[in-house]
JSON list of C-alpha atoms in Angstrom, two decimals:
[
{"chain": "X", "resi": 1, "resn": "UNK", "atom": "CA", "xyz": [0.00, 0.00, 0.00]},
{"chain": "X", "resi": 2, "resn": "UNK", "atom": "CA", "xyz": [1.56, 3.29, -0.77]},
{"chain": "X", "resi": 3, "resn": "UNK", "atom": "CA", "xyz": [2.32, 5.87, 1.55]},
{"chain": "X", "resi": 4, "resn": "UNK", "atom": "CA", "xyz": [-0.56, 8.04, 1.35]},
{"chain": "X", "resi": 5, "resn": "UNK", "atom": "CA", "xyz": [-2.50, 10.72, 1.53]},
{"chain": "X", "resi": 6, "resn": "UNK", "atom": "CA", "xyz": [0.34, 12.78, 3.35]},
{"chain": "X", "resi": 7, "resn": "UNK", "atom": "CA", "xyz": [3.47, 12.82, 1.53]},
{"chain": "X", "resi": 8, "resn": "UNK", "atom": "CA", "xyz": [5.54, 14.56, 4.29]},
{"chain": "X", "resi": 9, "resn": "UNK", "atom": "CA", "xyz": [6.37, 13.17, 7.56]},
{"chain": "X", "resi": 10, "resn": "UNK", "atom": "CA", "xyz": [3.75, 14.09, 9.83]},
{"chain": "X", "resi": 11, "resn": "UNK", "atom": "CA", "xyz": [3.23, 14.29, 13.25]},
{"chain": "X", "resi": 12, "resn": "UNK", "atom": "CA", "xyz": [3.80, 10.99, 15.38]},
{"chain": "X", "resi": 13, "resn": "UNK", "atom": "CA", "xyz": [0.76, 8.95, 16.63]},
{"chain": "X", "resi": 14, "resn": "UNK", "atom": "CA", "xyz": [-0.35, 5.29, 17.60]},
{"chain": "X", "resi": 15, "resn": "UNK", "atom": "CA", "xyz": [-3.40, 3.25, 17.37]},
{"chain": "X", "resi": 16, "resn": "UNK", "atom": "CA", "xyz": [-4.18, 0.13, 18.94]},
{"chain": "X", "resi": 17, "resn": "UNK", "atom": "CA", "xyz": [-5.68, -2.74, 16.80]},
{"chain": "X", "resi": 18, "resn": "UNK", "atom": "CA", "xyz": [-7.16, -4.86, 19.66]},
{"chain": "X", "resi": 19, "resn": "UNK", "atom": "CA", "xyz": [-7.43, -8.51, 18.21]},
{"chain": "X", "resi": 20, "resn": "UNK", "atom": "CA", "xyz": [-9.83, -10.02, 21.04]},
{"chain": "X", "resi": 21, "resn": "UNK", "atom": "CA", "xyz": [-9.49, -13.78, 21.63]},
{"chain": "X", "resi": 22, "resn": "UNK", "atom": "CA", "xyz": [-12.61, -15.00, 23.07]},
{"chain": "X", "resi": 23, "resn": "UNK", "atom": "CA", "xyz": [-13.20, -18.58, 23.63]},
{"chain": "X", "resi": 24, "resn": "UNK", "atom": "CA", "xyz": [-15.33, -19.34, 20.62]},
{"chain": "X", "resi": 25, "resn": "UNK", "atom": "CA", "xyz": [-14.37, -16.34, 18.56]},
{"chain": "X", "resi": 26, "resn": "UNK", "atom": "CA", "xyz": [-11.53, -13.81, 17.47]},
{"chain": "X", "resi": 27, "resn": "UNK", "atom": "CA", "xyz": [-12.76, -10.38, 17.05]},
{"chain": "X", "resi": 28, "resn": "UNK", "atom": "CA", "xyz": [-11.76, -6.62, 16.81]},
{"chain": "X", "resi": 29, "resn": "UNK", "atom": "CA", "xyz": [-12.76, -3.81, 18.54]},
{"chain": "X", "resi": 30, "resn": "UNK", "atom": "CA", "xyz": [-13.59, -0.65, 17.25]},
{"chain": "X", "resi": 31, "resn": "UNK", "atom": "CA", "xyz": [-14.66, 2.64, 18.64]},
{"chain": "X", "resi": 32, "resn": "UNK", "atom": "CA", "xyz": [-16.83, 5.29, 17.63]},
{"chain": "X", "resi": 33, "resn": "UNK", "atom": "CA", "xyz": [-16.31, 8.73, 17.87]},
{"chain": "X", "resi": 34, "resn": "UNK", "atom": "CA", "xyz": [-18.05, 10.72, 20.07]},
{"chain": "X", "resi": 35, "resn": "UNK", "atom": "CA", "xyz": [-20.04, 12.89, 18.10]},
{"chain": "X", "resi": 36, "resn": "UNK", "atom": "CA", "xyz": [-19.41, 16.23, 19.43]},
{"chain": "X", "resi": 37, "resn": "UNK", "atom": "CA", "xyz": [-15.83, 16.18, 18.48]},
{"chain": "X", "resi": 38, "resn": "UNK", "atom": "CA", "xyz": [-14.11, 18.60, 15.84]},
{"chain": "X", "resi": 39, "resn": "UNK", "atom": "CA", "xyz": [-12.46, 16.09, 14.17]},
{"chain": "X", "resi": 40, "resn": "UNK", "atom": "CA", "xyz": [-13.75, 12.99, 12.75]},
{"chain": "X", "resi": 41, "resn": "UNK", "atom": "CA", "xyz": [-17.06, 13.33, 14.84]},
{"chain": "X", "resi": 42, "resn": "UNK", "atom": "CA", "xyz": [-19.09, 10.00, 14.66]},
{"chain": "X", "resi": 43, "resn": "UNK", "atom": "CA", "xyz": [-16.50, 8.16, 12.53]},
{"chain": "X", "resi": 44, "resn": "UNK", "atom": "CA", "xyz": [-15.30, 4.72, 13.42]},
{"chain": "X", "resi": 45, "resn": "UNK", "atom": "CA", "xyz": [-11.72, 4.66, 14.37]},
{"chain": "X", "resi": 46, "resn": "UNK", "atom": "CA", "xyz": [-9.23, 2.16, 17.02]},
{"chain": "X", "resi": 47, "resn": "UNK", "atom": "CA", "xyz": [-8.42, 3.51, 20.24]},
{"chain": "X", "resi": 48, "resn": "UNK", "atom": "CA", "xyz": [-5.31, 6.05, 19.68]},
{"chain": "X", "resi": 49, "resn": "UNK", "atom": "CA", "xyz": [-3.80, 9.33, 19.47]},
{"chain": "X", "resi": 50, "resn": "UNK", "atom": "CA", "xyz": [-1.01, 11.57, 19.12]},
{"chain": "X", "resi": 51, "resn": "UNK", "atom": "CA", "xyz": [2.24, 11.00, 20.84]},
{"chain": "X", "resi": 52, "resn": "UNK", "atom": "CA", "xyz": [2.64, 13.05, 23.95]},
{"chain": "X", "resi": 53, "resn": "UNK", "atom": "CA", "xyz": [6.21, 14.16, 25.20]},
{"chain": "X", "resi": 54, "resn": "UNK", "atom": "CA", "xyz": [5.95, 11.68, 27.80]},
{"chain": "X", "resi": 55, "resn": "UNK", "atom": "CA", "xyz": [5.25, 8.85, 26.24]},
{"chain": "X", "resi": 56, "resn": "UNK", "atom": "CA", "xyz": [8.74, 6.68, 26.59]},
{"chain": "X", "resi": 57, "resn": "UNK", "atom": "CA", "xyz": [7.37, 4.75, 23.06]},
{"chain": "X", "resi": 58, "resn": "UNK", "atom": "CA", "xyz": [4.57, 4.66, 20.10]},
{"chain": "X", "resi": 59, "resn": "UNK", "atom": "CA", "xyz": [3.22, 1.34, 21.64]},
{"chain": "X", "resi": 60, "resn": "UNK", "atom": "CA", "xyz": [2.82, 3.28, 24.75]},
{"chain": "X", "resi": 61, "resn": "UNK", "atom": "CA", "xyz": [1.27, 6.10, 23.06]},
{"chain": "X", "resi": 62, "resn": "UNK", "atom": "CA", "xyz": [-1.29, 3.32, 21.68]},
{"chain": "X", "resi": 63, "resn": "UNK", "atom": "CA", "xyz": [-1.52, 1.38, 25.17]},
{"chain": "X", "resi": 64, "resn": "UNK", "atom": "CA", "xyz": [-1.87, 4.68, 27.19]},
{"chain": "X", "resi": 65, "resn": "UNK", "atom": "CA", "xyz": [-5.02, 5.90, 24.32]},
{"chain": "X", "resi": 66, "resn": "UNK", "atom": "CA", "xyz": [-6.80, 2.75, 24.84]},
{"chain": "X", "resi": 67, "resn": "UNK", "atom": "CA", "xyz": [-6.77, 3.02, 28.28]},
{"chain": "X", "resi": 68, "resn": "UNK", "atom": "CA", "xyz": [-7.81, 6.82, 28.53]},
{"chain": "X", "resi": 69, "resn": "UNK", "atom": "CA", "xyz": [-10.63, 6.42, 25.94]},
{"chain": "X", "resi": 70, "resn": "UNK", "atom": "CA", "xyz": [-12.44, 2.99, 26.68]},
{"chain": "X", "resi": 71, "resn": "UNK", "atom": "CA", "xyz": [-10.20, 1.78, 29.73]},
{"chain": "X", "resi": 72, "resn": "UNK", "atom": "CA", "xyz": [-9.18, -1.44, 28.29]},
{"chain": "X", "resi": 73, "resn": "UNK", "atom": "CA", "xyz": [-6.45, -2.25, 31.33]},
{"chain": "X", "resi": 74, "resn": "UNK", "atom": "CA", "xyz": [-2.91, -2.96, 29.81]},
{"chain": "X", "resi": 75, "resn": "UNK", "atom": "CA", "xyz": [-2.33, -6.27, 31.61]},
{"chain": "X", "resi": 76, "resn": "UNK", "atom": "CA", "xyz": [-5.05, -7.55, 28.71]},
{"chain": "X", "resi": 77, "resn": "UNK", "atom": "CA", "xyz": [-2.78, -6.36, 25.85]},
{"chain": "X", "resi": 78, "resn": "UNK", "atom": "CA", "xyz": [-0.22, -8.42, 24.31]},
{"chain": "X", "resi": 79, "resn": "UNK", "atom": "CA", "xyz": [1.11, -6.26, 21.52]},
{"chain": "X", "resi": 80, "resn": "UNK", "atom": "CA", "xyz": [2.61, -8.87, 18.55]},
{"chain": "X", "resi": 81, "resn": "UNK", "atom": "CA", "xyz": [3.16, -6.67, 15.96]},
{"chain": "X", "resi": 82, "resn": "UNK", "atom": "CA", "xyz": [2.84, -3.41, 14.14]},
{"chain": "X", "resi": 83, "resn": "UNK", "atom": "CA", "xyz": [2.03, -1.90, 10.81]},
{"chain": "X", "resi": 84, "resn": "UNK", "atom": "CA", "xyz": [4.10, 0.36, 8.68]},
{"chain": "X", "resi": 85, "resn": "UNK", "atom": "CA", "xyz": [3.39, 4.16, 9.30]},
{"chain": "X", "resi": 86, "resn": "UNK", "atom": "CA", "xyz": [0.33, 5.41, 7.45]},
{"chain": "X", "resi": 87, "resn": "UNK", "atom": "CA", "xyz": [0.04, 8.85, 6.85]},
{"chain": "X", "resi": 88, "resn": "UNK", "atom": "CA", "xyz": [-2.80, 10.70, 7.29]},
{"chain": "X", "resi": 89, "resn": "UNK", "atom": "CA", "xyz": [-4.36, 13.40, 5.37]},
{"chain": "X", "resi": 90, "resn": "UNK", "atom": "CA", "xyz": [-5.15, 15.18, 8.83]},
{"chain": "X", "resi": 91, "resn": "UNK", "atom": "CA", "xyz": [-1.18, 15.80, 9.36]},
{"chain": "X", "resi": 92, "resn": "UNK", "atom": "CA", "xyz": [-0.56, 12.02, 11.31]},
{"chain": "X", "resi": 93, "resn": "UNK", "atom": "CA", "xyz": [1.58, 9.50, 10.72]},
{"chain": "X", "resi": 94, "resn": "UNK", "atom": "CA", "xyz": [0.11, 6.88, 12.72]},
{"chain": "X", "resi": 95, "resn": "UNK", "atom": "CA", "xyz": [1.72, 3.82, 13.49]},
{"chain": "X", "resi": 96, "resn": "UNK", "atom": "CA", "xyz": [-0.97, 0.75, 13.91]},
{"chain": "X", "resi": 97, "resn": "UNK", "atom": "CA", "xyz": [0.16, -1.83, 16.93]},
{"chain": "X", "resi": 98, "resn": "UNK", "atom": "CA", "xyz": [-1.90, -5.12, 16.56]},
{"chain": "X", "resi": 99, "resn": "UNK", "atom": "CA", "xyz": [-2.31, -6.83, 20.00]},
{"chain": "X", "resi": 100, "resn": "UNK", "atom": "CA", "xyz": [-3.91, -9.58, 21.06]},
{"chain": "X", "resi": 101, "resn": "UNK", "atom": "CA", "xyz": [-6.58, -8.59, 24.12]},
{"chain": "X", "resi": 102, "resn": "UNK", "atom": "CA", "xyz": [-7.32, -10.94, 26.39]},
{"chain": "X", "resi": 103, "resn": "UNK", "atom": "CA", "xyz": [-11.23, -11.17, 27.13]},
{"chain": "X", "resi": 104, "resn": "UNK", "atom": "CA", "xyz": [-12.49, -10.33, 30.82]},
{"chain": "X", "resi": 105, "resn": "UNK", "atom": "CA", "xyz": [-12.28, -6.67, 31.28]},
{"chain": "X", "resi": 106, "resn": "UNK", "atom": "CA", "xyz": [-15.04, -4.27, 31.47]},
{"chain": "X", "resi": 107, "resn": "UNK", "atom": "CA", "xyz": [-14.86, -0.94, 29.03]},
{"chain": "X", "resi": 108, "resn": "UNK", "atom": "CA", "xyz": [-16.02, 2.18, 29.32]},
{"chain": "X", "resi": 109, "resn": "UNK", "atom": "CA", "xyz": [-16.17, 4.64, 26.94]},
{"chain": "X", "resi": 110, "resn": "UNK", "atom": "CA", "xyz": [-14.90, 8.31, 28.24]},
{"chain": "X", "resi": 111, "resn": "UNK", "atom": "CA", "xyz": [-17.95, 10.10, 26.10]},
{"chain": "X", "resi": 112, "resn": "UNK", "atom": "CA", "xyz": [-15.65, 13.36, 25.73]},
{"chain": "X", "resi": 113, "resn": "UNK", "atom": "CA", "xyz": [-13.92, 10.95, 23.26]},
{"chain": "X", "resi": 114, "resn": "UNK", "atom": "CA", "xyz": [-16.01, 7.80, 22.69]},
{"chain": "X", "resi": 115, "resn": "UNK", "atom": "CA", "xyz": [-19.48, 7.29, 22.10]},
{"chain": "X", "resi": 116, "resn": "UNK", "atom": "CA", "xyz": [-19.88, 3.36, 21.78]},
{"chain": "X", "resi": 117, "resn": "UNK", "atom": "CA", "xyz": [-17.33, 0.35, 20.76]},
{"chain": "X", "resi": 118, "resn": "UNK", "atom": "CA", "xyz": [-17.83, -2.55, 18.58]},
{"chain": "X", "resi": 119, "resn": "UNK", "atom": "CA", "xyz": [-16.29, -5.77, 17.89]},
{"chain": "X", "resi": 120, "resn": "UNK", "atom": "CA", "xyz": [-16.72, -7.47, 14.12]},
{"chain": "X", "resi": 121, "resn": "UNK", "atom": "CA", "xyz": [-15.28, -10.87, 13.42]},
{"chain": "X", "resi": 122, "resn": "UNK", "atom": "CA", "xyz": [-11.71, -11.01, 12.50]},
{"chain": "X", "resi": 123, "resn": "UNK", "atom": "CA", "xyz": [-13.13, -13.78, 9.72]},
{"chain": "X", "resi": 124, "resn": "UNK", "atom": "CA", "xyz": [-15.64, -11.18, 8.40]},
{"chain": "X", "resi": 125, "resn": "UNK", "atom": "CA", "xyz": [-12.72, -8.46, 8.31]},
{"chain": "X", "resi": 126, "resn": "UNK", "atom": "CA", "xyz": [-9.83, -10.92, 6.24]},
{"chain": "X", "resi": 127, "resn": "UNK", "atom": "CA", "xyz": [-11.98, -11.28, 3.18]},
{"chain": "X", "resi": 128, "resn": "UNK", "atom": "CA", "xyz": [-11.54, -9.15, 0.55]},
{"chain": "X", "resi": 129, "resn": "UNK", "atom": "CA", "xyz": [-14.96, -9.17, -1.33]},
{"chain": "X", "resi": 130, "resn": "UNK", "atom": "CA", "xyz": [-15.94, -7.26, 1.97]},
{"chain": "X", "resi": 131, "resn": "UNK", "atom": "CA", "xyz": [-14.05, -4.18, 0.81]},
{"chain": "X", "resi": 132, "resn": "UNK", "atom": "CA", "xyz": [-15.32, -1.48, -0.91]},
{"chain": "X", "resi": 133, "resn": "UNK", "atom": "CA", "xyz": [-12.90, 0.69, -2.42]},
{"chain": "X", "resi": 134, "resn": "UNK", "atom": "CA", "xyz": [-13.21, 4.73, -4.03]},
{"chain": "X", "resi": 135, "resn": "UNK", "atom": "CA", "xyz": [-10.82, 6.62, -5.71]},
{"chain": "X", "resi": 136, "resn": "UNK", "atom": "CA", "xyz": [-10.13, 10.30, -5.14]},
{"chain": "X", "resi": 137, "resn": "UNK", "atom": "CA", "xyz": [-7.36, 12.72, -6.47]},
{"chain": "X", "resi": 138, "resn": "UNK", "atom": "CA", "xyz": [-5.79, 15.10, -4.59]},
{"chain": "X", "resi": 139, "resn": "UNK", "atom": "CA", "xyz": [-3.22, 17.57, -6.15]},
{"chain": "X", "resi": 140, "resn": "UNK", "atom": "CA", "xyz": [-2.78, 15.22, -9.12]},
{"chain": "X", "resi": 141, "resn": "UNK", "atom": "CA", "xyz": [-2.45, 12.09, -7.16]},
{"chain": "X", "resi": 142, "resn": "UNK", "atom": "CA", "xyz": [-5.24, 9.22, -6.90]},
{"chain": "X", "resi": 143, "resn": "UNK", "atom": "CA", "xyz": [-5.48, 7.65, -3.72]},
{"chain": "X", "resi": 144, "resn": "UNK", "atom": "CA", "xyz": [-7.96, 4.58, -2.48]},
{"chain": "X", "resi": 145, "resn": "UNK", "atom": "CA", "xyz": [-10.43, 5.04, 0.12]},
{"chain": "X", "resi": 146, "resn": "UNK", "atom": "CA", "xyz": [-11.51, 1.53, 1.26]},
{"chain": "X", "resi": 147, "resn": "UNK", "atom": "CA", "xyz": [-15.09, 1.08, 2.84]},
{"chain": "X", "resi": 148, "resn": "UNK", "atom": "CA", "xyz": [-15.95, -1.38, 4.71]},
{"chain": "X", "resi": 149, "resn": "UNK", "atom": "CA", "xyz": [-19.67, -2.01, 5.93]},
{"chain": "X", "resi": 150, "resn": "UNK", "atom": "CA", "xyz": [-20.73, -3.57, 9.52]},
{"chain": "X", "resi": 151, "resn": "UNK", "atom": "CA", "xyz": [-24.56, -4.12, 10.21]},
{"chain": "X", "resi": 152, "resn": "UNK", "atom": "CA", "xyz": [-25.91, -0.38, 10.83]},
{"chain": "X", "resi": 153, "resn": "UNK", "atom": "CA", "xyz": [-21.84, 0.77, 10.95]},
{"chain": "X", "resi": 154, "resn": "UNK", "atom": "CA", "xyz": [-19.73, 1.86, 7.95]},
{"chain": "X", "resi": 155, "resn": "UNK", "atom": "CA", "xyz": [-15.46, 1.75, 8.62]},
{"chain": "X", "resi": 156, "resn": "UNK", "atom": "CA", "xyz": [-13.65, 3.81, 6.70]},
{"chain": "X", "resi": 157, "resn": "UNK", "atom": "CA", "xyz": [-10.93, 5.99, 5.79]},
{"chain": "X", "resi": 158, "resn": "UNK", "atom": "CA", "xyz": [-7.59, 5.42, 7.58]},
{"chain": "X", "resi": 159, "resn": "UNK", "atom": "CA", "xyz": [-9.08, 3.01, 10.09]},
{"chain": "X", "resi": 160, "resn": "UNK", "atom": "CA", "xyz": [-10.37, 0.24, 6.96]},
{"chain": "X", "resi": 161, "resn": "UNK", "atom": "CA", "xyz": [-7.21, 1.50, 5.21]},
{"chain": "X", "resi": 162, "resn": "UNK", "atom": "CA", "xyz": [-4.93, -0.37, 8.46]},
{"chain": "X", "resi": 163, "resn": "UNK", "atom": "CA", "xyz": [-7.72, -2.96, 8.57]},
{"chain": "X", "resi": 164, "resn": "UNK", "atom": "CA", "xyz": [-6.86, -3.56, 4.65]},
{"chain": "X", "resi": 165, "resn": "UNK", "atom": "CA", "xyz": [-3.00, -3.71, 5.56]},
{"chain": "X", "resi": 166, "resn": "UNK", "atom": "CA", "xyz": [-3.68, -5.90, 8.02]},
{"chain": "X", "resi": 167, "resn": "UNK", "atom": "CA", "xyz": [-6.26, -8.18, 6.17]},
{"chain": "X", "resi": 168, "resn": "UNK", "atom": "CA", "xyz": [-3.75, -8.25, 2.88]},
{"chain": "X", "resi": 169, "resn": "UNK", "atom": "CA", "xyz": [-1.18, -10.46, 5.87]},
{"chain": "X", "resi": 170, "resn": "UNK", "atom": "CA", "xyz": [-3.61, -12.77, 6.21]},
{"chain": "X", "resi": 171, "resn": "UNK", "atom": "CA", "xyz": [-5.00, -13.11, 2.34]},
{"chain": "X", "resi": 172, "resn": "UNK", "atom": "CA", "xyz": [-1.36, -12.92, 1.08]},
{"chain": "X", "resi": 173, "resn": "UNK", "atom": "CA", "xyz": [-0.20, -16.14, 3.71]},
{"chain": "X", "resi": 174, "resn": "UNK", "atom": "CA", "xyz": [-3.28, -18.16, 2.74]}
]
C-alpha cells in the first residue's frame, strides 16, 4: 500500500488494533467517535492518538489511548506486531500496533472521546470481497479510500485503510 494521503512526515501517533481472543471467537474492537468532536465526529476509528512528550514509546502512546478512551487495562494487551506508518491526510503518521486482548475486562467509553465500541469478526474483516474501495485525487495524485460495511456501521478511511494492511497479511499467507 503506498504511503498516502500525506506525503511529508507528519506528526507521530499510535493506534491500537485490539485482536480479542474469546473462547469461541476472534474479534476486533472498534470505537466510535463521540459525536461532538471537531475532528472525525461519529466516525469509526481504534483507540489512539497523538504521541505526547511523555510517552517513553509509540506502543505506549497506543496502550496509554486505549486506556484513557475505553479503559481497556494494559495487563489484557499483548502487543505482537505493528504496521508500517500510514500517513494521514489530517497531518498524522500513525503507526498501527496489533495486539492480542485478552477477554475479561469491562470498558467504558470516556464520552468526551467515545461514544460506543464494537467488535466485528476477524473472519468477516480478512476477506476481501468485503471491501469497498473509491478513488479520489488530490493535487494530481489518486489515492484509495476503502469502505468497509458492519450491520448499521460503515469503517472507513484510515481506520479500513490499516484494517486492509492488516487483512492483505492474512490473504497474502493463505
Amino acid at each position: 500500500m503506498p504511503d498516502h494521503p500525506l506525503r511529508k512526515s507528519g506528526r507521530s501517533a499510535a493506534v491500537l488494533i485490539p485482536v480479542v481472543t474469546h473462547s469461541n471467537a476472534i474479534s476486533v474492537l472498534f470505537t466510535e467517535r463521540a459525536k461532538h468532536l471537531k475532528h472525525h465526529p461519529g466516525q469509526v476509528s481504534f483507540p489512539g492518538g497523538k504521541h505526547e512528550p511523555d510517552d517513553p514509546s509509540l506502543a505506549h502512546t497506543a496502550k496509554r489511548e486505549a486506556w484513557e478512551e475505553i479503559a481497556l487495562p494494559d495487563s489484557h494487551i499483548s502487543i505482537i506486531g505493528q504496521l508500517p506508518p500510514y500517513r494521514t491526510i489530517s497531518g498524522f503518521a500513525m503507526t498501527a500496533f496489533v495486539a492480542t486482548v485478552e477477554p475479561g475486562f469491562t470498558l467504558i467509553p470516556d464520552g468526551n472521546e467515545v461514544s460506543n465500541t464494537f467488535e466485528v469478526p476477524l473472519s468477516y474483516l480478512i476477506k476481501p470481497e468485503h471491501y469497498q474501495t473509491e478513488y479520489i485525487t488530490r493535487a494530481g495524485h489518486t489515492y484509495p479510500v476503502y469502505f468497509i460495511p458492519w450491520q448499521d456501521k460503515m469503517i472507513w478511511g484510515a481506520t479500513a485503510a490499516l484494517m486492509n494492511s492488516l487483512a492483505s497479511i492474512f490473504t497474502d499467507n493463505a
